[in-house]
Short mmCIF file of N, CA and C in Angstrom, two decimals:
data_model
loop_
_atom_site.label_atom_id
_atom_site.label_comp_id
_atom_site.label_asym_id
_atom_site.label_seq_id
_atom_site.Cartn_x
_atom_site.Cartn_y
_atom_site.Cartn_z
N GLN N 1 109.94 35.69 -0.15
CA GLN N 1 108.78 34.82 -0.10
C GLN N 1 107.61 35.47 -0.85
N VAL N 2 106.87 34.64 -1.57
CA VAL N 2 105.69 35.08 -2.29
C VAL N 2 104.46 34.54 -1.58
N GLN N 3 103.46 35.38 -1.44
CA GLN N 3 102.22 34.97 -0.81
C GLN N 3 101.04 35.36 -1.69
N LEU N 4 100.10 34.43 -1.85
CA LEU N 4 98.85 34.69 -2.55
C LEU N 4 97.73 34.61 -1.54
N VAL N 5 96.92 35.66 -1.46
CA VAL N 5 95.85 35.72 -0.48
C VAL N 5 94.52 35.93 -1.19
N GLU N 6 93.62 34.95 -1.04
CA GLU N 6 92.29 35.03 -1.64
C GLU N 6 91.31 35.72 -0.71
N SER N 7 90.28 36.32 -1.29
CA SER N 7 89.20 36.92 -0.53
C SER N 7 87.95 36.93 -1.38
N GLY N 8 86.80 37.12 -0.74
CA GLY N 8 85.55 37.25 -1.47
C GLY N 8 84.64 36.04 -1.42
N GLY N 9 85.10 34.95 -0.82
CA GLY N 9 84.26 33.78 -0.71
C GLY N 9 83.15 33.98 0.30
N GLY N 10 82.21 33.05 0.31
CA GLY N 10 81.10 33.14 1.24
C GLY N 10 79.93 32.29 0.82
N LEU N 11 78.80 32.54 1.45
CA LEU N 11 77.57 31.81 1.18
C LEU N 11 76.67 32.64 0.28
N VAL N 12 76.17 32.02 -0.78
CA VAL N 12 75.30 32.71 -1.72
C VAL N 12 74.21 31.74 -2.18
N GLN N 13 73.05 32.28 -2.49
CA GLN N 13 71.96 31.46 -2.99
C GLN N 13 72.17 31.13 -4.47
N ALA N 14 71.59 30.01 -4.89
CA ALA N 14 71.65 29.64 -6.30
C ALA N 14 71.13 30.77 -7.17
N GLY N 15 71.85 31.05 -8.26
CA GLY N 15 71.50 32.15 -9.13
C GLY N 15 72.19 33.45 -8.79
N GLY N 16 72.83 33.50 -7.65
CA GLY N 16 73.51 34.70 -7.21
C GLY N 16 74.90 34.84 -7.79
N SER N 17 75.60 35.88 -7.35
CA SER N 17 76.93 36.19 -7.87
C SER N 17 77.92 36.38 -6.73
N LEU N 18 79.19 36.19 -7.07
CA LEU N 18 80.27 36.36 -6.12
C LEU N 18 81.51 36.77 -6.90
N ARG N 19 82.32 37.63 -6.31
CA ARG N 19 83.57 38.04 -6.93
C ARG N 19 84.74 37.70 -6.02
N LEU N 20 85.62 36.85 -6.49
CA LEU N 20 86.81 36.47 -5.75
C LEU N 20 88.00 37.31 -6.17
N SER N 21 88.87 37.60 -5.21
CA SER N 21 90.09 38.33 -5.48
C SER N 21 91.27 37.56 -4.93
N CYS N 22 92.42 37.71 -5.57
CA CYS N 22 93.65 37.10 -5.11
C CYS N 22 94.79 38.08 -5.35
N ALA N 23 95.41 38.52 -4.28
CA ALA N 23 96.50 39.48 -4.36
C ALA N 23 97.83 38.81 -4.06
N ALA N 24 98.81 39.06 -4.90
CA ALA N 24 100.16 38.54 -4.70
C ALA N 24 101.03 39.58 -4.03
N SER N 25 101.88 39.14 -3.11
CA SER N 25 102.79 40.04 -2.44
C SER N 25 104.15 39.37 -2.25
N GLY N 26 105.16 40.17 -1.98
CA GLY N 26 106.51 39.67 -1.80
C GLY N 26 107.47 40.32 -2.78
N SER N 27 108.69 39.80 -2.81
CA SER N 27 109.71 40.32 -3.71
C SER N 27 109.51 39.73 -5.09
N ILE N 28 108.66 40.36 -5.87
CA ILE N 28 108.22 39.84 -7.16
C ILE N 28 108.83 40.63 -8.30
N PHE N 29 109.43 39.91 -9.24
CA PHE N 29 109.93 40.54 -10.45
C PHE N 29 108.82 40.65 -11.49
N SER N 30 108.11 39.55 -11.70
CA SER N 30 107.00 39.55 -12.64
C SER N 30 106.09 38.36 -12.34
N ILE N 31 104.86 38.44 -12.84
CA ILE N 31 103.89 37.37 -12.68
C ILE N 31 103.42 36.91 -14.05
N GLY N 32 103.53 35.63 -14.30
CA GLY N 32 103.08 35.07 -15.56
C GLY N 32 101.62 34.68 -15.50
N VAL N 33 101.33 33.43 -15.83
CA VAL N 33 99.95 32.95 -15.82
C VAL N 33 99.40 32.92 -14.39
N MET N 34 98.18 33.38 -14.22
CA MET N 34 97.46 33.26 -12.96
C MET N 34 96.18 32.48 -13.24
N GLY N 35 95.68 31.81 -12.21
CA GLY N 35 94.49 31.02 -12.43
C GLY N 35 93.71 30.75 -11.16
N TRP N 36 92.52 30.23 -11.37
CA TRP N 36 91.65 29.80 -10.28
C TRP N 36 91.36 28.32 -10.44
N TYR N 37 91.45 27.59 -9.35
CA TYR N 37 91.12 26.18 -9.27
C TYR N 37 90.14 25.98 -8.13
N ARG N 38 89.42 24.87 -8.15
CA ARG N 38 88.49 24.60 -7.06
C ARG N 38 88.52 23.12 -6.70
N GLN N 39 88.17 22.85 -5.46
CA GLN N 39 88.14 21.48 -4.97
C GLN N 39 86.93 21.29 -4.07
N ALA N 40 86.03 20.43 -4.50
CA ALA N 40 84.86 20.07 -3.71
C ALA N 40 85.19 18.88 -2.83
N PRO N 41 84.45 18.69 -1.73
CA PRO N 41 84.72 17.55 -0.85
C PRO N 41 84.69 16.22 -1.59
N GLY N 42 85.72 15.41 -1.39
CA GLY N 42 85.80 14.11 -2.02
C GLY N 42 86.17 14.11 -3.48
N LYS N 43 86.50 15.26 -4.04
CA LYS N 43 86.85 15.36 -5.45
C LYS N 43 88.24 15.93 -5.62
N GLN N 44 88.82 15.71 -6.80
CA GLN N 44 90.13 16.26 -7.11
C GLN N 44 90.02 17.75 -7.42
N ARG N 45 91.13 18.45 -7.22
CA ARG N 45 91.18 19.85 -7.58
C ARG N 45 91.09 19.99 -9.09
N GLU N 46 90.29 20.94 -9.58
CA GLU N 46 90.09 21.11 -10.99
C GLU N 46 90.28 22.57 -11.40
N LEU N 47 90.70 22.75 -12.62
CA LEU N 47 90.89 24.09 -13.16
C LEU N 47 89.55 24.77 -13.40
N VAL N 48 89.48 26.05 -13.05
CA VAL N 48 88.32 26.87 -13.33
C VAL N 48 88.60 27.82 -14.49
N ALA N 49 89.70 28.57 -14.39
CA ALA N 49 90.06 29.52 -15.43
C ALA N 49 91.50 29.95 -15.25
N THR N 50 92.15 30.34 -16.34
CA THR N 50 93.49 30.90 -16.30
C THR N 50 93.55 32.17 -17.13
N ILE N 51 94.55 32.99 -16.83
CA ILE N 51 94.74 34.23 -17.57
C ILE N 51 96.23 34.53 -17.65
N THR N 52 96.71 34.88 -18.84
CA THR N 52 98.11 35.20 -19.03
C THR N 52 98.38 36.65 -18.64
N SER N 53 99.66 37.01 -18.65
CA SER N 53 100.04 38.38 -18.33
C SER N 53 99.50 39.38 -19.34
N ALA N 54 99.19 38.92 -20.55
CA ALA N 54 98.60 39.75 -21.58
C ALA N 54 97.08 39.67 -21.58
N SER N 55 96.50 39.01 -20.57
CA SER N 55 95.06 38.88 -20.37
C SER N 55 94.38 37.96 -21.38
N ASN N 56 95.11 37.01 -21.93
CA ASN N 56 94.48 35.94 -22.69
C ASN N 56 93.89 34.94 -21.71
N THR N 57 92.64 34.52 -21.93
CA THR N 57 91.93 33.71 -20.95
C THR N 57 91.60 32.32 -21.46
N ASN N 58 91.41 31.42 -20.51
CA ASN N 58 91.00 30.06 -20.78
C ASN N 58 90.05 29.61 -19.68
N TYR N 59 88.93 28.97 -20.05
CA TYR N 59 87.92 28.56 -19.10
C TYR N 59 87.61 27.08 -19.22
N ALA N 60 87.37 26.46 -18.09
CA ALA N 60 86.79 25.13 -18.10
C ALA N 60 85.34 25.22 -18.56
N ASP N 61 84.85 24.15 -19.16
CA ASP N 61 83.48 24.17 -19.68
C ASP N 61 82.45 24.47 -18.60
N SER N 62 82.72 24.06 -17.38
CA SER N 62 81.77 24.24 -16.29
C SER N 62 81.46 25.71 -16.00
N GLY N 63 82.41 26.58 -16.29
CA GLY N 63 82.22 28.00 -15.98
C GLY N 63 81.99 28.90 -17.18
N LYS N 64 82.09 28.36 -18.37
CA LYS N 64 81.94 29.17 -19.57
C LYS N 64 80.56 29.81 -19.63
N GLY N 65 80.54 31.11 -19.89
CA GLY N 65 79.30 31.85 -19.96
C GLY N 65 78.82 32.36 -18.63
N ARG N 66 79.40 31.88 -17.53
CA ARG N 66 79.01 32.31 -16.19
C ARG N 66 80.14 32.98 -15.43
N PHE N 67 81.38 32.52 -15.67
CA PHE N 67 82.53 33.03 -14.93
C PHE N 67 83.40 33.90 -15.83
N THR N 68 84.02 34.91 -15.23
CA THR N 68 84.95 35.77 -15.94
C THR N 68 86.20 35.98 -15.10
N ILE N 69 87.35 35.66 -15.66
CA ILE N 69 88.61 35.89 -14.99
C ILE N 69 89.24 37.16 -15.55
N SER N 70 89.85 37.94 -14.67
CA SER N 70 90.52 39.16 -15.09
C SER N 70 91.70 39.42 -14.16
N ARG N 71 92.55 40.37 -14.52
CA ARG N 71 93.69 40.67 -13.66
C ARG N 71 94.05 42.14 -13.76
N ASP N 72 94.67 42.64 -12.71
CA ASP N 72 95.20 43.98 -12.65
C ASP N 72 96.68 43.84 -12.36
N ASN N 73 97.50 43.99 -13.38
CA ASN N 73 98.94 43.77 -13.22
C ASN N 73 99.58 44.77 -12.27
N ALA N 74 99.08 46.00 -12.26
CA ALA N 74 99.62 47.01 -11.36
C ALA N 74 99.37 46.64 -9.90
N LYS N 75 98.22 46.03 -9.63
CA LYS N 75 97.87 45.61 -8.28
C LYS N 75 98.30 44.18 -7.97
N LYS N 76 98.87 43.49 -8.95
CA LYS N 76 99.28 42.09 -8.78
C LYS N 76 98.12 41.25 -8.26
N THR N 77 96.97 41.44 -8.86
CA THR N 77 95.74 40.81 -8.40
C THR N 77 94.99 40.16 -9.55
N VAL N 78 94.44 38.99 -9.28
CA VAL N 78 93.58 38.30 -10.23
C VAL N 78 92.19 38.18 -9.61
N TYR N 79 91.16 38.25 -10.46
CA TYR N 79 89.78 38.21 -10.01
C TYR N 79 89.02 37.09 -10.71
N LEU N 80 87.97 36.63 -10.06
CA LEU N 80 87.06 35.69 -10.68
C LEU N 80 85.64 36.16 -10.37
N GLN N 81 84.96 36.65 -11.39
CA GLN N 81 83.56 37.04 -11.26
C GLN N 81 82.70 35.83 -11.58
N MET N 82 81.88 35.41 -10.64
CA MET N 82 81.04 34.24 -10.80
C MET N 82 79.58 34.65 -10.75
N ASN N 83 78.88 34.42 -11.84
CA ASN N 83 77.46 34.74 -11.95
C ASN N 83 76.65 33.46 -12.13
N SER N 84 75.36 33.56 -11.89
CA SER N 84 74.44 32.43 -12.06
C SER N 84 74.97 31.18 -11.36
N LEU N 85 75.35 31.35 -10.12
CA LEU N 85 75.97 30.27 -9.37
C LEU N 85 75.01 29.11 -9.13
N LYS N 86 75.57 27.91 -9.14
CA LYS N 86 74.82 26.69 -8.94
C LYS N 86 75.35 25.96 -7.71
N PRO N 87 74.54 25.12 -7.09
CA PRO N 87 75.03 24.35 -5.94
C PRO N 87 76.29 23.54 -6.26
N GLU N 88 76.42 23.06 -7.48
CA GLU N 88 77.60 22.30 -7.86
C GLU N 88 78.87 23.14 -7.95
N ASP N 89 78.75 24.46 -7.84
CA ASP N 89 79.92 25.33 -7.77
C ASP N 89 80.52 25.37 -6.37
N THR N 90 79.84 24.79 -5.41
CA THR N 90 80.33 24.78 -4.04
C THR N 90 81.68 24.07 -3.96
N ALA N 91 82.68 24.76 -3.42
CA ALA N 91 84.03 24.23 -3.34
C ALA N 91 84.92 25.23 -2.64
N VAL N 92 86.13 24.80 -2.32
CA VAL N 92 87.18 25.72 -1.92
C VAL N 92 87.88 26.18 -3.19
N TYR N 93 87.96 27.48 -3.38
CA TYR N 93 88.57 28.05 -4.57
C TYR N 93 89.98 28.52 -4.25
N TYR N 94 90.94 28.06 -5.06
CA TYR N 94 92.34 28.36 -4.84
C TYR N 94 92.91 29.22 -5.96
N CYS N 95 93.71 30.17 -5.57
CA CYS N 95 94.44 31.02 -6.51
C CYS N 95 95.78 30.38 -6.82
N ASN N 96 96.23 30.50 -8.07
CA ASN N 96 97.51 29.95 -8.49
C ASN N 96 98.22 30.95 -9.40
N ALA N 97 99.56 31.00 -9.30
CA ALA N 97 100.30 31.94 -10.13
C ALA N 97 101.73 31.48 -10.36
N ASP N 98 102.24 31.76 -11.54
CA ASP N 98 103.66 31.61 -11.85
C ASP N 98 104.33 32.94 -11.59
N VAL N 99 105.32 32.95 -10.69
CA VAL N 99 105.93 34.19 -10.24
C VAL N 99 107.44 34.11 -10.37
N SER N 100 108.04 35.15 -10.96
CA SER N 100 109.49 35.26 -11.04
C SER N 100 109.98 36.15 -9.91
N THR N 101 110.99 35.67 -9.19
CA THR N 101 111.52 36.40 -8.04
C THR N 101 113.03 36.44 -8.05
N GLY N 102 113.59 37.32 -7.23
CA GLY N 102 115.01 37.36 -7.00
C GLY N 102 115.83 37.95 -8.13
N ILE N 103 117.12 38.06 -7.87
CA ILE N 103 118.02 38.67 -8.84
C ILE N 103 118.16 37.83 -10.10
N LEU N 104 117.97 36.52 -9.99
CA LEU N 104 118.04 35.62 -11.14
C LEU N 104 116.70 35.47 -11.85
N ARG N 105 115.67 36.09 -11.31
CA ARG N 105 114.33 36.07 -11.90
C ARG N 105 113.83 34.65 -12.11
N ARG N 106 114.02 33.82 -11.10
CA ARG N 106 113.63 32.43 -11.15
C ARG N 106 112.12 32.31 -11.01
N SER N 107 111.51 31.52 -11.88
CA SER N 107 110.07 31.35 -11.88
C SER N 107 109.66 30.12 -11.08
N SER N 108 108.67 30.32 -10.22
CA SER N 108 108.11 29.23 -9.43
C SER N 108 106.60 29.35 -9.41
N ASN N 109 105.94 28.24 -9.09
CA ASN N 109 104.48 28.21 -9.02
C ASN N 109 104.03 28.28 -7.57
N TYR N 110 103.00 29.09 -7.30
CA TYR N 110 102.52 29.31 -5.95
C TYR N 110 101.01 29.10 -5.86
N TRP N 111 100.57 28.71 -4.67
CA TRP N 111 99.15 28.52 -4.37
C TRP N 111 98.74 29.38 -3.19
N GLY N 112 97.51 29.87 -3.23
CA GLY N 112 96.93 30.52 -2.08
C GLY N 112 96.36 29.49 -1.12
N GLN N 113 95.85 29.97 0.01
CA GLN N 113 95.29 29.08 1.03
C GLN N 113 93.88 28.62 0.71
N GLY N 114 93.20 29.32 -0.17
CA GLY N 114 91.85 28.94 -0.57
C GLY N 114 90.79 29.75 0.14
N THR N 115 89.66 29.90 -0.52
CA THR N 115 88.51 30.57 0.06
C THR N 115 87.26 29.75 -0.23
N GLN N 116 86.42 29.57 0.77
CA GLN N 116 85.25 28.72 0.65
C GLN N 116 84.12 29.44 -0.06
N VAL N 117 83.55 28.77 -1.06
CA VAL N 117 82.35 29.25 -1.75
C VAL N 117 81.26 28.21 -1.56
N THR N 118 80.15 28.62 -0.99
CA THR N 118 79.03 27.71 -0.77
C THR N 118 77.79 28.28 -1.44
N VAL N 119 77.18 27.49 -2.30
CA VAL N 119 75.98 27.90 -3.03
C VAL N 119 74.82 27.05 -2.55
N SER N 120 73.83 27.68 -1.97
CA SER N 120 72.67 26.97 -1.42
C SER N 120 71.55 26.89 -2.44
N SER N 121 70.72 25.85 -2.31
CA SER N 121 69.58 25.66 -3.20
C SER N 121 68.42 26.54 -2.81
#
């Protein structure tokens, strides 16, 4: 079984910063693309940023210039540094990863449970 566990969420004032972490655990052969998604109340889940195993990154326009995604392959962890936070960034942030497991190295997609980020005015 593969588990993704997020941490680092919380309450922050507008203009502040927050760093989210997501650690993968289990019988893992390798981890491909990892990413962060968010879902605000009454809205669909949306992509925030993705990062490949070679650390190539992709950002949604909403976070460009403010958010930075990174990963530590040795720690099987992906991070999201969020600066200059705005109230519209308020959402549950979910970690996502493509993970190969088992003797056949079968790749599957996994989600974390999410961590709440609240940005106050």
